[in-house]
PDB file of C-alpha atoms in Angstrom:
ATOM      1  CA  UNK A  78      31.693 111.726 151.869  1.00  0.00           C
ATOM      2  CA  UNK A  79      29.914 108.878 150.102  1.00  0.00           C
ATOM      3  CA  UNK A  80      31.888 106.196 148.003  1.00  0.00           C
ATOM      4  CA  UNK A  81      31.004 105.145 144.570  1.00  0.00           C
ATOM      5  CA  UNK A  82      31.508 101.555 145.231  1.00  0.00           C
ATOM      6  CA  UNK A  83      29.186  99.437 147.417  1.00  0.00           C
ATOM      7  CA  UNK A  84      30.259  97.432 150.064  1.00  0.00           C
ATOM      8  CA  UNK A  85      30.841  93.714 149.429  1.00  0.00           C
ATOM      9  CA  UNK A  86      28.655  91.815 151.882  1.00  0.00           C
ATOM     10  CA  UNK A  87      31.242  88.822 151.557  1.00  0.00           C
ATOM     11  CA  UNK A  88      33.376  91.071 153.861  1.00  0.00           C
ATOM     12  CA  UNK A  89      30.832  90.765 156.577  1.00  0.00           C
ATOM     13  CA  UNK A  90      32.644  88.762 159.427  1.00  0.00           C
ATOM     14  CA  UNK A  91      35.621  88.178 157.582  1.00  0.00           C
ATOM     15  CA  UNK A  92      39.123  89.425 158.588  1.00  0.00           C
ATOM     16  CA  UNK A  93      42.981  89.588 157.252  1.00  0.00           C
ATOM     17  CA  UNK A  94      45.199  87.845 159.599  1.00  0.00           C
ATOM     18  CA  UNK A  95      48.103  90.175 160.998  1.00  0.00           C
ATOM     19  CA  UNK A  96      50.744  88.378 159.038  1.00  0.00           C
ATOM     20  CA  UNK A  97      49.225  89.405 155.713  1.00  0.00           C
ATOM     21  CA  UNK A  98      48.701  93.200 156.713  1.00  0.00           C
ATOM     22  CA  UNK A  99      51.913  94.210 155.223  1.00  0.00           C
ATOM     23  CA  UNK A 100      51.101  92.648 151.979  1.00  0.00           C
ATOM     24  CA  UNK A 101      47.739  94.230 151.893  1.00  0.00           C
ATOM     25  CA  UNK A 102      49.181  97.529 152.474  1.00  0.00           C
ATOM     26  CA  UNK A 103      51.774  97.404 150.165  1.00  0.00           C
ATOM     27  CA  UNK A 104      49.140  96.457 147.341  1.00  0.00           C
ATOM     28  CA  UNK A 105      47.155  99.381 148.265  1.00  0.00           C
ATOM     29  CA  UNK A 106      50.152 101.694 148.114  1.00  0.00           C
ATOM     30  CA  UNK A 107      51.920 100.288 145.155  1.00  0.00           C
ATOM     31  CA  UNK A 108      48.986  99.160 142.904  1.00  0.00           C
ATOM     32  CA  UNK A 109      45.916 100.956 144.321  1.00  0.00           C
ATOM     33  CA  UNK A 110      44.060  97.588 144.917  1.00  0.00           C
ATOM     34  CA  UNK A 111      42.045  96.261 147.524  1.00  0.00           C
ATOM     35  CA  UNK A 112      41.339  92.476 147.076  1.00  0.00           C
ATOM     36  CA  UNK A 113      38.142  90.981 146.920  1.00  0.00           C
ATOM     37  CA  UNK A 114      37.092  88.347 149.582  1.00  0.00           C
ATOM     38  CA  UNK A 115      38.672  84.759 148.664  1.00  0.00           C
ATOM     39  CA  UNK A 116      41.130  86.683 146.044  1.00  0.00           C
ATOM     40  CA  UNK A 117      44.169  86.295 148.491  1.00  0.00           C
ATOM     41  CA  UNK A 118      43.587  82.556 148.796  1.00  0.00           C
ATOM     42  CA  UNK A 119      43.169  82.222 145.142  1.00  0.00           C
ATOM     43  CA  UNK A 120      46.462  84.029 144.582  1.00  0.00           C
ATOM     44  CA  UNK A 121      48.385  81.705 147.143  1.00  0.00           C
ATOM     45  CA  UNK A 122      46.814  78.686 145.515  1.00  0.00           C
ATOM     46  CA  UNK A 123      48.168  80.104 141.998  1.00  0.00           C
ATOM     47  CA  UNK A 124      51.775  80.623 143.373  1.00  0.00           C
ATOM     48  CA  UNK A 125      51.798  77.189 145.218  1.00  0.00           C
ATOM     49  CA  UNK A 126      50.327  75.143 142.536  1.00  0.00           C
ATOM     50  CA  UNK A 127      52.570  76.452 139.853  1.00  0.00           C
ATOM     51  CA  UNK A 128      50.098  78.383 137.778  1.00  0.00           C
ATOM     52  CA  UNK A 129      51.522  81.676 138.725  1.00  0.00           C
ATOM     53  CA  UNK A 130      54.528  82.697 136.605  1.00  0.00           C
ATOM     54  CA  UNK A 131      57.894  82.704 138.674  1.00  0.00           C
ATOM     55  CA  UNK A 132      60.138  85.606 137.330  1.00  0.00           C
ATOM     56  CA  UNK A 133      63.054  86.053 139.649  1.00  0.00           C
ATOM     57  CA  UNK A 134      64.700  83.859 142.069  1.00  0.00           C
ATOM     58  CA  UNK A 135      65.835  85.618 145.168  1.00  0.00           C
ATOM     59  CA  UNK A 136      68.024  84.603 148.244  1.00  0.00           C
ATOM     60  CA  UNK A 137      66.894  82.067 150.786  1.00  0.00           C
ATOM     61  CA  UNK A 138      64.131  80.284 148.629  1.00  0.00           C
ATOM     62  CA  UNK A 139      62.203  83.675 147.700  1.00  0.00           C
ATOM     63  CA  UNK A 140      60.846  84.266 144.320  1.00  0.00           C
ATOM     64  CA  UNK A 141      59.122  87.007 142.504  1.00  0.00           C
ATOM     65  CA  UNK A 142      55.614  86.027 140.800  1.00  0.00           C
ATOM     66  CA  UNK A 143      53.453  87.604 138.459  1.00  0.00           C
ATOM     67  CA  UNK A 144      49.728  86.915 139.242  1.00  0.00           C
ATOM     68  CA  UNK A 145      46.670  88.159 137.384  1.00  0.00           C
ATOM     69  CA  UNK A 146      44.102  89.604 139.954  1.00  0.00           C
ATOM     70  CA  UNK A 147      40.617  88.808 138.131  1.00  0.00           C
ATOM     71  CA  UNK A 148      38.438  91.049 140.184  1.00  0.00           C
ATOM     72  CA  UNK A 149      41.036  94.054 139.563  1.00  0.00           C
ATOM     73  CA  UNK A 150      41.781  93.033 136.001  1.00  0.00           C
ATOM     74  CA  UNK A 151      45.369  93.794 136.970  1.00  0.00           C
ATOM     75  CA  UNK A 152      48.741  91.831 136.899  1.00  0.00           C
ATOM     76  CA  UNK A 153      50.747  92.304 140.079  1.00  0.00           C
ATOM     77  CA  UNK A 154      54.131  91.052 141.310  1.00  0.00           C
ATOM     78  CA  UNK A 155      54.493  89.197 144.593  1.00  0.00           C
ATOM     79  CA  UNK A 156      57.224  88.281 146.682  1.00  0.00           C
ATOM     80  CA  UNK A 157      56.859  84.983 148.245  1.00  0.00           C
ATOM     81  CA  UNK A 158      58.671  81.956 149.918  1.00  0.00           C
ATOM     82  CA  UNK A 159      56.849  78.451 149.672  1.00  0.00           C
ATOM     83  CA  UNK A 160      53.369  79.148 151.009  1.00  0.00           C
ATOM     84  CA  UNK A 161      54.079  82.448 152.633  1.00  0.00           C
ATOM     85  CA  UNK A 162      53.364  85.797 150.961  1.00  0.00           C
ATOM     86  CA  UNK A 163      55.775  88.601 151.913  1.00  0.00           C
ATOM     87  CA  UNK A 164      54.918  91.655 149.980  1.00  0.00           C
ATOM     88  CA  UNK A 165      53.538  92.985 146.593  1.00  0.00           C
ATOM     89  CA  UNK A 166      56.597  93.917 144.591  1.00  0.00           C
ATOM     90  CA  UNK A 167      56.615  97.330 143.060  1.00  0.00           C
ATOM     91  CA  UNK A 168      55.637  97.182 139.344  1.00  0.00           C
ATOM     92  CA  UNK A 169      58.770  97.946 137.063  1.00  0.00           C
ATOM     93  CA  UNK A 170      59.729  97.878 133.345  1.00  0.00           C
ATOM     94  CA  UNK A 171      62.245  95.114 133.875  1.00  0.00           C
ATOM     95  CA  UNK A 172      59.829  92.640 135.281  1.00  0.00           C
ATOM     96  CA  UNK A 173      57.282  93.557 132.701  1.00  0.00           C
ATOM     97  CA  UNK A 174      59.996  92.675 130.113  1.00  0.00           C
ATOM     98  CA  UNK A 175      60.885  89.559 131.969  1.00  0.00           C
ATOM     99  CA  UNK A 176      57.210  88.345 132.197  1.00  0.00           C
ATOM    100  CA  UNK A 177      56.934  88.960 128.357  1.00  0.00           C
ATOM    101  CA  UNK A 178      60.111  87.018 127.501  1.00  0.00           C
ATOM    102  CA  UNK A 179      59.023  84.107 129.606  1.00  0.00           C
ATOM    103  CA  UNK A 180      55.706  83.926 127.768  1.00  0.00           C
ATOM    104  CA  UNK A 181      57.126  84.717 124.326  1.00  0.00           C
ATOM    105  CA  UNK A 182      59.687  81.600 125.026  1.00  0.00           C
ATOM    106  CA  UNK A 183      57.037  79.346 126.520  1.00  0.00           C
ATOM    107  CA  UNK A 184      54.817  80.019 123.457  1.00  0.00           C
ATOM    108  CA  UNK A 185      57.601  79.849 120.560  1.00  0.00           C
ATOM    109  CA  UNK A 186      57.278  76.976 118.287  1.00  0.00           C
ATOM    110  CA  UNK A 187      59.767  74.358 118.618  1.00  0.00           C
ATOM    111  CA  UNK A 188      62.431  74.451 115.819  1.00  0.00           C
ATOM    112  CA  UNK A 189      62.587  72.153 113.006  1.00  0.00           C
ATOM    113  CA  UNK A 190      63.065  68.317 114.337  1.00  0.00           C
ATOM    114  CA  UNK A 191      66.494  66.603 114.152  1.00  0.00           C
ATOM    115  CA  UNK A 192      64.886  63.559 112.951  1.00  0.00           C
ATOM    116  CA  UNK A 193      65.055  63.371 109.199  1.00  0.00           C
ATOM    117  CA  UNK A 194      62.303  61.667 107.007  1.00  0.00           C
ATOM    118  CA  UNK A 195      63.375  58.669 105.045  1.00  0.00           C
TER     119      UNK A 195
END
């Protein structure tokens, strides 16, 4: 069987650390996505530097983040704690709505100023 997609040569000599395998397996199972080389690091940087949208706080310092994967043109949900990625969270309607609500609240214009003009 021949695949329609060409092998990305950036993967030559690259590997996935064993502690990240669970995430990658779940990402493939839940979203049908295989990340491009360097995309995991970019995602981790988005989460740790506050560029990823934090949707839900979980116990023990964990949180669910919304992250856009540029090469897949897809938004995924990621469960992480600090700089450690735990799993690709399953997509669901509640998280989609929560993300929309947070974005709408952030872009909503401020109300009328309480300062009156004299």
